[in-house]
Amino acid sequence: MDENIESLNDIARISMKYQDLYNIIIELTNYCNWRCKYCFVEKQELNKLSKDKVCAVLKELKESGAYHVTFTGGEIFTYEECIEVIVFARKLGFEVEILSNASLINEELVKKLADIHIEKFSCSIFSMNEDIHDKFVESKNSLQKVKHNLSLLKLYNIPVEVKVGVTNYNKYEWNQIEEYCKENGFNFIVDCTIRPSNEGDNSIVDYALSKDELTELINILDKKQDITKFDNCDENFICSDSRCSLTIKANGDVCPCVNWPYIVGNIYESSIVEIWNSKKFKKIRSLTWRDTIKCHECNIKEYCQRCPGIAMLQNNNILEKAPINCTMAEARKIARVNYD
């Protein structure tokens, strides 16, 4: 293998090319102290992974060459042994990212995270208006707590990423959040993709922007993410990330991605290496745009950020259309023509 490696991005790119498992997302628990209006995490049955199993899987992953791990939930700091697991992952040499709502951390915990040099702490803010934010997550004083705790992370030089999901509930709030991030040196991520829950609850999609609202905003939001057009030629894979990444759910199920709840195995039944190398997982990793039922023939596919997980949730078929993505592609094309 003769590849030029100058950064971690190059390692990720090469991992995708050769289907080497590089990135893992581990959902420690699906319990959360917030009730965000468009949350897609399963809520019917509470689950959490055992600490011993998580550590065993991390050992196996490290031995197989994996490098980056993201711990998520639910809210991971409701998981009693969370910090022990994070410390264990760092001792193994993993680059560690944390996805949290940032409401439950304190200075003692932040000091520990700083001492072990986590790569990033990522959270969401839905509005800088306390009433809007707190109603959205159904937790009183939540924004106040988050801002205080993010200031602690900043104090201890832990890289912070703040994400905002743009909905019809908070569609004019994102720019104030961006200003807050600029003032504090936080990375800012904005997205307007709202999808059904992993249990198939489509009522969540009621919070998605309409086509007209998307057309009004999508050029601006795309520029924030450096999105122009998409190279969706027939030879390209329907999900590049799944070629080097997987997600472990709180009940042990393994899926290609948090947005693609297609079960390819369970860590309580098979080793993670066996699951990664299974025919079932290899099959979906090999699927290209040519394999899609209609999407490969679409005349606006260059504007489409198609997700097989959303296609599965909306049409029960990863190769079918994903109506949410179709609407966004249509809005993106109109916006490019009329407003660029």
mmCIF file of C-alpha atoms in Angstrom:
data_model
loop_
_atom_site.group_PDB
_atom_site.id
_atom_site.type_symbol
_atom_site.label_atom_id
_atom_site.label_comp_id
_atom_site.label_asym_id
_atom_site.label_seq_id
_atom_site.Cartn_x
_atom_site.Cartn_y
_atom_site.Cartn_z
ATOM 1 C CA MET A 1 0.000 0.000 0.000
ATOM 2 C CA ASP A 2 1.635 3.228 -1.192
ATOM 3 C CA GLU A 3 -0.399 6.062 0.331
ATOM 4 C CA ASN A 4 0.597 9.572 1.303
ATOM 5 C CA ILE A 5 -0.308 10.203 4.966
ATOM 6 C CA GLU A 6 0.052 13.722 6.321
ATOM 7 C CA SER A 7 -2.920 14.006 8.699
ATOM 8 C CA LEU A 8 -5.639 12.057 10.482
ATOM 9 C CA ASN A 9 -7.960 12.949 7.597
ATOM 10 C CA ASP A 10 -5.667 10.939 5.322
ATOM 11 C CA ILE A 11 -5.942 7.950 7.670
ATOM 12 C CA ALA A 12 -9.737 8.197 7.568
ATOM 13 C CA ARG A 13 -9.682 8.458 3.762
ATOM 14 C CA ILE A 14 -7.437 5.401 3.423
ATOM 15 C CA SER A 15 -9.581 3.481 5.928
ATOM 16 C CA MET A 16 -12.648 4.144 3.761
ATOM 17 C CA LYS A 17 -10.807 2.959 0.677
ATOM 18 C CA TYR A 18 -9.670 -0.340 2.203
ATOM 19 C CA GLN A 19 -12.645 -0.876 4.564
ATOM 20 C CA ASP A 20 -10.465 -0.699 7.680
ATOM 21 C CA LEU A 21 -12.401 -0.077 10.881
ATOM 22 C CA TYR A 22 -11.175 3.317 12.080
ATOM 23 C CA ASN A 23 -14.044 5.064 13.891
ATOM 24 C CA ILE A 24 -16.505 3.723 16.477
ATOM 25 C CA ILE A 25 -19.510 5.388 18.074
ATOM 26 C CA ILE A 26 -20.564 3.802 21.372
ATOM 27 C CA GLU A 27 -23.952 4.599 22.890
ATOM 28 C CA LEU A 28 -23.292 3.917 26.574
ATOM 29 C CA THR A 29 -26.951 4.424 27.538
ATOM 30 C CA ASN A 30 -30.113 5.561 25.822
ATOM 31 C CA TYR A 31 -31.375 7.347 28.942
ATOM 32 C CA CYS A 32 -31.349 11.146 28.881
ATOM 33 C CA ASN A 33 -32.324 13.849 31.366
ATOM 34 C CA TRP A 34 -33.594 16.027 28.506
ATOM 35 C CA ARG A 35 -36.582 15.416 26.234
ATOM 36 C CA CYS A 36 -35.582 17.177 23.031
ATOM 37 C CA LYS A 37 -38.509 17.510 20.682
ATOM 38 C CA TYR A 38 -36.877 15.875 17.658
ATOM 39 C CA CYS A 39 -34.630 13.319 19.368
ATOM 40 C CA PHE A 40 -34.331 10.100 17.335
ATOM 41 C CA VAL A 41 -32.915 7.843 20.102
ATOM 42 C CA GLU A 42 -35.072 4.875 21.136
ATOM 43 C CA LYS A 43 -37.106 5.529 24.279
ATOM 44 C CA GLN A 44 -39.461 2.546 24.593
ATOM 45 C CA GLU A 45 -36.966 0.459 26.561
ATOM 46 C CA LEU A 46 -34.081 1.814 28.624
ATOM 47 C CA ASN A 47 -30.746 0.134 27.968
ATOM 48 C CA LYS A 48 -27.132 0.572 28.944
ATOM 49 C CA LEU A 49 -23.946 -1.293 28.127
ATOM 50 C CA SER A 50 -22.017 -2.956 30.941
ATOM 51 C CA LYS A 51 -18.661 -1.372 31.728
ATOM 52 C CA ASP A 52 -16.871 -4.727 31.407
ATOM 53 C CA LYS A 53 -18.312 -5.302 27.943
ATOM 54 C CA VAL A 54 -17.425 -1.804 26.760
ATOM 55 C CA CYS A 55 -13.832 -2.228 27.956
ATOM 56 C CA ALA A 56 -13.555 -5.665 26.338
ATOM 57 C CA VAL A 57 -14.834 -4.274 23.039
ATOM 58 C CA LEU A 58 -12.438 -1.318 23.230
ATOM 59 C CA LYS A 59 -9.520 -3.747 23.688
ATOM 60 C CA GLU A 60 -10.640 -5.758 20.678
ATOM 61 C CA LEU A 61 -11.106 -2.632 18.592
ATOM 62 C CA LYS A 62 -7.653 -1.330 19.487
ATOM 63 C CA GLU A 63 -6.072 -4.646 18.552
ATOM 64 C CA SER A 64 -7.847 -4.499 15.190
ATOM 65 C CA GLY A 65 -6.393 -1.057 14.443
ATOM 66 C CA ALA A 66 -9.303 1.286 15.305
ATOM 67 C CA TYR A 67 -8.232 4.741 16.444
ATOM 68 C CA HIS A 68 -11.146 7.110 17.105
ATOM 69 C CA VAL A 69 -14.039 6.501 19.514
ATOM 70 C CA THR A 70 -17.056 8.700 20.203
ATOM 71 C CA PHE A 71 -19.057 8.163 23.387
ATOM 72 C CA THR A 72 -22.695 9.198 23.166
ATOM 73 C CA GLY A 73 -26.159 8.504 24.572
ATOM 74 C CA GLY A 74 -28.844 9.288 25.644
ATOM 75 C CA GLU A 75 -26.864 11.514 27.933
ATOM 76 C CA ILE A 76 -23.556 9.807 28.701
ATOM 77 C CA PHE A 77 -23.089 11.453 32.083
ATOM 78 C CA THR A 78 -26.162 9.630 33.405
ATOM 79 C CA TYR A 79 -23.994 6.507 32.921
ATOM 80 C CA GLU A 80 -22.404 5.979 36.348
ATOM 81 C CA GLU A 81 -19.105 4.574 35.073
ATOM 82 C CA CYS A 82 -18.772 7.032 32.213
ATOM 83 C CA ILE A 83 -15.519 8.674 33.295
ATOM 84 C CA GLU A 84 -13.923 5.267 33.995
ATOM 85 C CA VAL A 85 -14.719 4.114 30.476
ATOM 86 C CA ILE A 86 -13.380 7.343 28.945
ATOM 87 C CA VAL A 87 -10.140 7.066 30.945
ATOM 88 C CA PHE A 88 -9.770 3.425 29.887
ATOM 89 C CA ALA A 89 -10.181 4.358 26.219
ATOM 90 C CA ARG A 90 -7.534 7.061 26.499
ATOM 91 C CA LYS A 91 -5.115 4.656 28.209
ATOM 92 C CA LEU A 92 -5.529 2.350 25.221
ATOM 93 C CA GLY A 93 -4.531 5.249 22.980
ATOM 94 C CA PHE A 94 -7.905 6.072 21.446
ATOM 95 C CA GLU A 95 -8.685 9.575 20.286
ATOM 96 C CA VAL A 96 -11.865 10.296 22.294
ATOM 97 C CA GLU A 97 -14.798 12.516 21.398
ATOM 98 C CA ILE A 98 -17.722 13.089 23.750
ATOM 99 C CA LEU A 99 -21.291 13.828 22.664
ATOM 100 C CA SER A 100 -23.242 15.220 25.613
ATOM 101 C CA ASN A 101 -25.873 17.826 26.381
ATOM 102 C CA ALA A 102 -23.343 19.356 28.834
ATOM 103 C CA SER A 103 -25.955 19.822 31.565
ATOM 104 C CA LEU A 104 -24.552 17.381 34.141
ATOM 105 C CA ILE A 105 -20.819 18.076 34.159
ATOM 106 C CA ASN A 106 -18.993 20.029 36.867
ATOM 107 C CA GLU A 107 -15.512 21.427 37.408
ATOM 108 C CA GLU A 108 -14.167 18.248 39.007
ATOM 109 C CA LEU A 109 -15.236 16.200 36.006
ATOM 110 C CA VAL A 110 -13.947 18.804 33.538
ATOM 111 C CA LYS A 111 -10.525 18.686 35.253
ATOM 112 C CA LYS A 112 -10.426 14.920 34.718
ATOM 113 C CA LEU A 113 -11.319 15.302 31.038
ATOM 114 C CA ALA A 114 -8.596 17.920 30.651
ATOM 115 C CA ASP A 115 -6.016 15.694 32.343
ATOM 116 C CA ILE A 116 -6.616 12.861 29.865
ATOM 117 C CA HIS A 117 -6.718 15.194 26.835
ATOM 118 C CA ILE A 118 -9.957 14.285 25.094
ATOM 119 C CA GLU A 119 -10.117 15.365 21.463
ATOM 120 C CA LYS A 120 -13.446 17.203 21.591
ATOM 121 C CA PHE A 121 -16.571 17.837 23.644
ATOM 122 C CA SER A 122 -19.637 18.229 21.431
ATOM 123 C CA CYS A 123 -23.074 19.439 22.514
ATOM 124 C CA SER A 124 -26.209 21.061 21.123
ATOM 125 C CA ILE A 125 -27.798 24.439 21.769
ATOM 126 C CA PHE A 126 -31.169 25.190 20.204
ATOM 127 C CA SER A 127 -31.489 28.898 21.021
ATOM 128 C CA MET A 128 -29.751 31.603 23.007
ATOM 129 C CA ASN A 129 -33.209 32.537 24.284
ATOM 130 C CA GLU A 130 -33.704 30.628 27.530
ATOM 131 C CA ASP A 131 -37.463 30.216 27.091
ATOM 132 C CA ILE A 132 -37.126 28.764 23.594
ATOM 133 C CA HIS A 133 -34.218 26.476 24.476
ATOM 134 C CA ASP A 134 -35.671 25.213 27.759
ATOM 135 C CA LYS A 135 -39.069 24.475 26.208
ATOM 136 C CA PHE A 136 -37.386 22.657 23.323
ATOM 137 C CA VAL A 137 -35.513 20.286 25.640
ATOM 138 C CA GLU A 138 -38.232 20.263 28.347
ATOM 139 C CA SER A 139 -35.762 21.084 31.116
ATOM 140 C CA LYS A 140 -35.859 24.263 33.179
ATOM 141 C CA ASN A 141 -32.695 26.403 33.364
ATOM 142 C CA SER A 142 -31.010 24.078 30.874
ATOM 143 C CA LEU A 143 -29.425 26.796 28.732
ATOM 144 C CA GLN A 144 -28.023 28.527 31.799
ATOM 145 C CA LYS A 145 -26.412 25.261 32.957
ATOM 146 C CA VAL A 146 -24.981 24.502 29.524
ATOM 147 C CA LYS A 147 -23.415 27.954 29.114
ATOM 148 C CA HIS A 148 -21.858 27.721 32.579
ATOM 149 C CA ASN A 149 -20.431 24.271 31.880
ATOM 150 C CA LEU A 150 -19.114 25.240 28.458
ATOM 151 C CA SER A 151 -17.263 28.091 30.143
ATOM 152 C CA LEU A 152 -15.598 25.481 32.388
ATOM 153 C CA LEU A 153 -14.540 23.454 29.348
ATOM 154 C CA LYS A 154 -13.117 26.623 27.807
ATOM 155 C CA LEU A 155 -11.283 27.445 31.045
ATOM 156 C CA TYR A 156 -9.549 24.055 30.943
ATOM 157 C CA ASN A 157 -8.743 24.337 27.211
ATOM 158 C CA ILE A 158 -10.952 21.452 26.101
ATOM 159 C CA PRO A 159 -12.008 21.866 22.449
ATOM 160 C CA VAL A 160 -15.756 22.488 22.243
ATOM 161 C CA GLU A 161 -18.149 21.967 19.350
ATOM 162 C CA VAL A 162 -21.666 23.405 19.460
ATOM 163 C CA LYS A 163 -24.289 22.041 17.081
ATOM 164 C CA VAL A 164 -27.712 23.439 16.257
ATOM 165 C CA GLY A 165 -30.454 21.521 14.540
ATOM 166 C CA VAL A 166 -32.513 24.054 12.611
ATOM 167 C CA THR A 167 -36.244 23.366 12.845
ATOM 168 C CA ASN A 168 -39.446 25.322 12.279
ATOM 169 C CA TYR A 169 -39.348 25.946 16.035
ATOM 170 C CA ASN A 170 -35.964 27.704 16.122
ATOM 171 C CA LYS A 171 -35.228 28.596 12.487
ATOM 172 C CA TYR A 172 -34.098 32.152 13.280
ATOM 173 C CA GLU A 173 -31.990 31.266 16.321
ATOM 174 C CA TRP A 174 -28.916 29.706 14.696
ATOM 175 C CA ASN A 175 -27.094 32.974 13.899
ATOM 176 C CA GLN A 176 -27.094 34.051 17.548
ATOM 177 C CA ILE A 177 -25.639 30.658 18.489
ATOM 178 C CA GLU A 178 -22.959 31.124 15.849
ATOM 179 C CA GLU A 179 -22.041 34.510 17.348
ATOM 180 C CA TYR A 180 -21.820 32.931 20.805
ATOM 181 C CA CYS A 181 -19.442 30.290 19.384
ATOM 182 C CA LYS A 182 -17.259 32.926 17.698
ATOM 183 C CA GLU A 183 -17.012 34.899 20.940
ATOM 184 C CA ASN A 184 -15.872 31.800 22.842
ATOM 185 C CA GLY A 185 -13.723 30.078 20.237
ATOM 186 C CA PHE A 186 -16.083 27.110 19.871
ATOM 187 C CA ASN A 187 -16.529 25.211 16.625
ATOM 188 C CA PHE A 188 -20.022 25.771 15.176
ATOM 189 C CA ILE A 189 -22.015 23.128 13.294
ATOM 190 C CA VAL A 190 -25.455 23.731 11.777
ATOM 191 C CA ASP A 191 -27.791 21.179 10.193
ATOM 192 C CA CYS A 192 -31.419 21.186 9.095
ATOM 193 C CA THR A 193 -31.943 17.439 8.580
ATOM 194 C CA ILE A 194 -34.768 16.214 10.825
ATOM 195 C CA ARG A 195 -35.528 12.503 10.505
ATOM 196 C CA PRO A 196 -37.887 9.909 12.037
ATOM 197 C CA SER A 197 -36.867 8.270 15.301
ATOM 198 C CA ASN A 198 -35.125 4.891 15.294
ATOM 199 C CA GLU A 199 -38.469 3.458 16.397
ATOM 200 C CA GLY A 200 -40.116 4.856 13.269
ATOM 201 C CA ASP A 201 -41.893 7.805 14.900
ATOM 202 C CA ASN A 202 -42.606 10.136 11.974
ATOM 203 C CA SER A 203 -44.198 12.822 14.144
ATOM 204 C CA ILE A 204 -40.684 14.165 14.749
ATOM 205 C CA VAL A 205 -40.525 15.184 11.086
ATOM 206 C CA ASP A 206 -43.259 17.753 11.822
ATOM 207 C CA TYR A 207 -40.424 19.909 13.195
ATOM 208 C CA ALA A 208 -38.579 19.878 9.850
ATOM 209 C CA LEU A 209 -38.398 23.033 7.778
ATOM 210 C CA SER A 210 -40.869 23.194 4.911
ATOM 211 C CA LYS A 211 -39.596 23.272 1.341
ATOM 212 C CA ASP A 212 -40.143 27.045 1.212
ATOM 213 C CA GLU A 213 -38.312 27.543 4.508
ATOM 214 C CA LEU A 214 -35.451 25.356 3.302
ATOM 215 C CA THR A 215 -35.221 27.304 0.046
ATOM 216 C CA GLU A 216 -34.922 30.523 2.051
ATOM 217 C CA LEU A 217 -32.147 29.252 4.331
ATOM 218 C CA ILE A 218 -30.278 26.387 2.686
ATOM 219 C CA ASN A 219 -27.719 28.422 0.742
ATOM 220 C CA ILE A 220 -26.674 30.212 3.914
ATOM 221 C CA LEU A 221 -26.555 27.015 5.972
ATOM 222 C CA ASP A 222 -24.686 25.097 3.259
ATOM 223 C CA LYS A 223 -21.982 27.754 3.173
ATOM 224 C CA LYS A 224 -21.479 27.284 6.906
ATOM 225 C CA GLN A 225 -20.651 23.620 6.157
ATOM 226 C CA ASP A 226 -18.724 24.237 2.903
ATOM 227 C CA ILE A 227 -21.375 22.342 0.937
ATOM 228 C CA THR A 228 -21.624 23.110 -2.767
ATOM 229 C CA LYS A 229 -22.707 20.024 -4.701
ATOM 230 C CA PHE A 230 -22.420 16.288 -4.150
ATOM 231 C CA ASP A 231 -20.471 13.818 -6.285
ATOM 232 C CA ASN A 232 -23.188 11.165 -6.491
ATOM 233 C CA CYS A 233 -21.921 9.297 -9.533
ATOM 234 C CA ASP A 234 -22.977 5.668 -10.027
ATOM 235 C CA GLU A 235 -19.645 4.271 -8.784
ATOM 236 C CA ASN A 236 -19.704 6.105 -5.457
ATOM 237 C CA PHE A 237 -20.789 4.266 -2.329
ATOM 238 C CA ILE A 238 -24.176 5.082 -0.821
ATOM 239 C CA CYS A 239 -22.472 5.650 2.533
ATOM 240 C CA SER A 240 -18.724 6.242 2.637
ATOM 241 C CA ASP A 241 -18.644 6.553 6.429
ATOM 242 C CA SER A 242 -19.905 2.991 6.897
ATOM 243 C CA ARG A 243 -16.793 1.737 5.120
ATOM 244 C CA CYS A 244 -14.610 2.645 8.102
ATOM 245 C CA SER A 245 -17.061 3.201 10.947
ATOM 246 C CA LEU A 246 -19.787 1.539 12.999
ATOM 247 C CA THR A 247 -22.127 2.288 15.900
ATOM 248 C CA ILE A 248 -22.745 0.162 18.998
ATOM 249 C CA LYS A 249 -26.152 0.765 20.560
ATOM 250 C CA ALA A 250 -26.916 0.672 24.293
ATOM 251 C CA ASN A 251 -28.454 -2.806 23.955
ATOM 252 C CA GLY A 252 -25.375 -4.156 22.154
ATOM 253 C CA ASP A 253 -26.780 -3.993 18.630
ATOM 254 C CA VAL A 254 -24.282 -2.948 15.975
ATOM 255 C CA CYS A 255 -25.359 -0.636 13.128
ATOM 256 C CA PRO A 256 -23.454 1.134 10.354
ATOM 257 C CA CYS A 257 -24.280 4.568 11.794
ATOM 258 C CA VAL A 258 -26.421 6.368 14.374
ATOM 259 C CA ASN A 259 -28.601 7.497 11.459
ATOM 260 C CA TRP A 260 -28.775 4.013 9.951
ATOM 261 C CA PRO A 261 -30.383 1.649 12.501
ATOM 262 C CA TYR A 262 -29.878 -1.469 10.380
ATOM 263 C CA ILE A 263 -28.735 -4.229 12.745
ATOM 264 C CA VAL A 264 -25.730 -6.189 11.502
ATOM 265 C CA GLY A 265 -24.931 -7.981 14.768
ATOM 266 C CA ASN A 266 -24.758 -7.726 18.552
ATOM 267 C CA ILE A 267 -21.636 -7.513 20.718
ATOM 268 C CA TYR A 268 -23.175 -9.881 23.288
ATOM 269 C CA GLU A 269 -23.479 -12.567 20.596
ATOM 270 C CA SER A 270 -20.409 -12.034 18.371
ATOM 271 C CA SER A 271 -17.046 -10.303 18.521
ATOM 272 C CA ILE A 272 -16.843 -6.869 16.943
ATOM 273 C CA VAL A 273 -14.293 -8.143 14.412
ATOM 274 C CA GLU A 274 -16.644 -10.973 13.391
ATOM 275 C CA ILE A 275 -19.463 -8.471 12.918
ATOM 276 C CA TRP A 276 -17.271 -6.100 10.881
ATOM 277 C CA ASN A 277 -16.127 -8.946 8.618
ATOM 278 C CA SER A 278 -19.573 -10.538 8.272
ATOM 279 C CA LYS A 279 -21.144 -10.991 4.841
ATOM 280 C CA LYS A 280 -24.107 -8.872 5.961
ATOM 281 C CA PHE A 281 -21.953 -5.861 6.820
ATOM 282 C CA LYS A 282 -19.659 -6.262 3.813
ATOM 283 C CA LYS A 283 -22.695 -6.336 1.527
ATOM 284 C CA ILE A 284 -24.083 -2.981 2.623
ATOM 285 C CA ARG A 285 -20.618 -1.403 2.629
ATOM 286 C CA SER A 286 -20.266 -2.343 -1.043
ATOM 287 C CA LEU A 287 -23.541 -0.763 -2.217
ATOM 288 C CA THR A 288 -23.175 2.106 -4.680
ATOM 289 C CA TRP A 289 -25.472 4.715 -6.199
ATOM 290 C CA ARG A 290 -25.940 2.380 -9.168
ATOM 291 C CA ASP A 291 -27.675 -0.071 -6.803
ATOM 292 C CA THR A 292 -30.342 2.441 -5.765
ATOM 293 C CA ILE A 293 -33.817 1.902 -7.179
ATOM 294 C CA LYS A 294 -34.447 5.407 -8.526
ATOM 295 C CA CYS A 295 -31.937 7.798 -7.044
ATOM 296 C CA HIS A 296 -29.124 7.057 -9.495
ATOM 297 C CA GLU A 297 -31.370 8.293 -12.339
ATOM 298 C CA CYS A 298 -32.505 11.455 -10.565
ATOM 299 C CA ASN A 299 -31.749 14.699 -12.413
ATOM 300 C CA ILE A 300 -31.062 16.622 -9.200
ATOM 301 C CA LYS A 301 -28.871 14.050 -7.422
ATOM 302 C CA GLU A 302 -25.947 16.492 -7.433
ATOM 303 C CA TYR A 303 -27.945 18.525 -4.880
ATOM 304 C CA CYS A 304 -28.830 15.508 -2.725
ATOM 305 C CA GLN A 305 -27.184 14.524 0.536
ATOM 306 C CA ARG A 306 -28.868 11.124 0.454
ATOM 307 C CA CYS A 307 -28.826 8.965 3.583
ATOM 308 C CA PRO A 308 -29.606 5.212 3.335
ATOM 309 C CA GLY A 309 -30.638 5.249 6.987
ATOM 310 C CA ILE A 310 -33.337 7.842 6.348
ATOM 311 C CA ALA A 311 -34.452 5.869 3.275
ATOM 312 C CA MET A 312 -34.829 2.794 5.485
ATOM 313 C CA LEU A 313 -36.779 4.683 8.140
ATOM 314 C CA GLN A 314 -39.116 6.347 5.631
ATOM 315 C CA ASN A 315 -39.481 3.621 2.991
ATOM 316 C CA ASN A 316 -38.225 0.479 4.763
ATOM 317 C CA ASN A 317 -35.593 0.061 2.046
ATOM 318 C CA ILE A 318 -32.076 1.518 2.044
ATOM 319 C CA LEU A 319 -32.102 1.641 -1.776
ATOM 320 C CA GLU A 320 -35.375 3.545 -2.063
ATOM 321 C CA LYS A 321 -35.826 7.299 -2.047
ATOM 322 C CA ALA A 322 -35.493 9.208 1.215
ATOM 323 C CA PRO A 323 -38.278 11.838 0.943
ATOM 324 C CA ILE A 324 -36.608 14.102 3.502
ATOM 325 C CA ASN A 325 -33.446 14.201 1.400
ATOM 326 C CA CYS A 326 -35.506 14.670 -1.784
ATOM 327 C CA THR A 327 -37.192 17.769 -0.361
ATOM 328 C CA MET A 328 -33.840 19.205 0.682
ATOM 329 C CA ALA A 329 -32.358 18.506 -2.779
ATOM 330 C CA GLU A 330 -35.299 20.239 -4.484
ATOM 331 C CA ALA A 331 -34.953 23.251 -2.180
ATOM 332 C CA ARG A 332 -31.189 23.336 -2.715
ATOM 333 C CA LYS A 333 -31.558 23.390 -6.505
ATOM 334 C CA ILE A 334 -34.153 26.192 -6.404
ATOM 335 C CA ALA A 335 -31.999 28.185 -3.993
ATOM 336 C CA ARG A 336 -28.874 27.775 -6.127
ATOM 337 C CA VAL A 337 -30.684 28.924 -9.265
ATOM 338 C CA ASN A 338 -32.562 31.820 -7.686
ATOM 339 C CA TYR A 339 -30.292 33.123 -4.930
ATOM 340 C CA ASP A 340 -26.665 32.260 -5.735
#
